Amino acid sequence: MNCLFRNVTELTLIIDYKWPIGSIEHLSTMLNLSNLRKLYLYFENEGEFATSFDMEMDTLLKRAWSLCSIQINCNGSKTIEFFTLNSICLKLPDHIRRLDTDITDVSDAIMIFEQAEHLSYVRFYTGDTRNTADEINRWLSQMERDIACK
């Protein structure tokens, strides 16, 4: 494949109102997605991308097989947090080792921990940081996993 930018290892996608179907396919003509190591997703606002988002993220995660880190900023939107949880966080391939993401509550964190045991680093952002951190620590201690929390 003859891409314009073959050596890109970090990519920031700013998602505004729409995410057209075929966006990742088009992006792959410009970038060699298999070289990506870090992906940053910033959602500017709630838009009409629900129908294509899941499919586009599946395509991206399959093509970016060197990807090891994903950072997601939902800009305070609970709707976007729901979409990113279901379309990205609960479908992370084994080669993803780091995840930084917004969560709505502790149940989101628990689902991520249960679905993505291969992660070596996770950072959650939430509005209720103190209580959420305490609840996550309690859950982790009950699971008796070898995990360090900060």
PDB file of N, CA and C in Angstrom, residues 82-93 99 101 111-113 115-116:
ATOM      1  N   PHE A  82     -20.853   6.243  27.086  1.00  0.00           N
ATOM      2  CA  PHE A  82     -21.547   4.987  26.823  1.00  0.00           C
ATOM      3  C   PHE A  82     -21.070   4.367  25.509  1.00  0.00           C
ATOM      4  N   PHE A  83     -21.002   5.180  24.450  1.00  0.00           N
ATOM      5  CA  PHE A  83     -20.561   4.670  23.146  1.00  0.00           C
ATOM      6  C   PHE A  83     -19.119   4.192  23.182  1.00  0.00           C
ATOM      7  N   THR A  84     -18.237   4.970  23.803  1.00  0.00           N
ATOM      8  CA  THR A  84     -16.828   4.561  23.828  1.00  0.00           C
ATOM      9  C   THR A  84     -16.630   3.319  24.682  1.00  0.00           C
ATOM     10  N   LEU A  85     -17.380   3.192  25.760  1.00  0.00           N
ATOM     11  CA  LEU A  85     -17.286   1.994  26.594  1.00  0.00           C
ATOM     12  C   LEU A  85     -17.633   0.759  25.772  1.00  0.00           C
ATOM     13  N   ASN A  86     -18.739   0.812  25.066  1.00  0.00           N
ATOM     14  CA  ASN A  86     -19.218  -0.355  24.319  1.00  0.00           C
ATOM     15  C   ASN A  86     -18.493  -0.586  22.997  1.00  0.00           C
ATOM     16  N   SER A  87     -18.038   0.466  22.350  1.00  0.00           N
ATOM     17  CA  SER A  87     -17.403   0.319  21.039  1.00  0.00           C
ATOM     18  C   SER A  87     -15.892   0.189  21.098  1.00  0.00           C
ATOM     19  N   ILE A  88     -15.288   0.590  22.206  1.00  0.00           N
ATOM     20  CA  ILE A  88     -13.833   0.528  22.310  1.00  0.00           C
ATOM     21  C   ILE A  88     -13.398  -0.255  23.541  1.00  0.00           C
ATOM     22  N   CYS A  89     -13.740   0.257  24.708  1.00  0.00           N
ATOM     23  CA  CYS A  89     -13.179  -0.265  25.963  1.00  0.00           C
ATOM     24  C   CYS A  89     -13.505  -1.732  26.210  1.00  0.00           C
ATOM     25  N   LEU A  90     -14.681  -2.174  25.821  1.00  0.00           N
ATOM     26  CA  LEU A  90     -15.052  -3.571  26.051  1.00  0.00           C
ATOM     27  C   LEU A  90     -14.638  -4.479  24.899  1.00  0.00           C
ATOM     28  N   LYS A  91     -13.982  -3.921  23.889  1.00  0.00           N
ATOM     29  CA  LYS A  91     -13.555  -4.709  22.727  1.00  0.00           C
ATOM     30  C   LYS A  91     -12.053  -4.590  22.475  1.00  0.00           C
ATOM     31  N   LEU A  92     -11.300  -4.183  23.462  1.00  0.00           N
ATOM     32  CA  LEU A  92      -9.870  -3.948  23.251  1.00  0.00           C
ATOM     33  C   LEU A  92      -9.142  -5.228  22.880  1.00  0.00           C
ATOM     34  N   PRO A  93      -8.402  -5.197  21.785  1.00  0.00           N
ATOM     35  CA  PRO A  93      -7.590  -6.367  21.439  1.00  0.00           C
ATOM     36  C   PRO A  93      -6.440  -6.533  22.436  1.00  0.00           C
ATOM     37  N   LEU A  99      -4.826   2.122  28.658  1.00  0.00           N
ATOM     38  CA  LEU A  99      -6.098   2.779  28.370  1.00  0.00           C
ATOM     39  C   LEU A  99      -6.294   3.935  29.338  1.00  0.00           C
ATOM     40  N   THR A 101      -9.331   6.677  29.930  1.00  0.00           N
ATOM     41  CA  THR A 101     -10.684   6.946  29.443  1.00  0.00           C
ATOM     42  C   THR A 101     -11.568   7.546  30.518  1.00  0.00           C
ATOM     43  N   MET A 111     -16.412  -3.353  34.437  1.00  0.00           N
ATOM     44  CA  MET A 111     -16.584  -4.032  33.144  1.00  0.00           C
ATOM     45  C   MET A 111     -15.284  -4.026  32.349  1.00  0.00           C
ATOM     46  N   ILE A 112     -14.587  -2.906  32.366  1.00  0.00           N
ATOM     47  CA  ILE A 112     -13.318  -2.820  31.633  1.00  0.00           C
ATOM     48  C   ILE A 112     -12.306  -3.784  32.229  1.00  0.00           C
ATOM     49  N   PHE A 113     -12.178  -3.800  33.547  1.00  0.00           N
ATOM     50  CA  PHE A 113     -11.241  -4.727  34.193  1.00  0.00           C
ATOM     51  C   PHE A 113     -11.569  -6.178  33.859  1.00  0.00           C
ATOM     52  N   GLN A 115     -13.241  -7.348  31.178  1.00  0.00           N
ATOM     53  CA  GLN A 115     -13.120  -7.651  29.751  1.00  0.00           C
ATOM     54  C   GLN A 115     -11.698  -7.533  29.223  1.00  0.00           C
ATOM     55  N   ALA A 116     -10.894  -6.718  29.858  1.00  0.00           N
ATOM     56  CA  ALA A 116      -9.558  -6.421  29.317  1.00  0.00           C
ATOM     57  C   ALA A 116      -8.480  -6.696  30.359  1.00  0.00           C
TER      58      ALA A 116
END
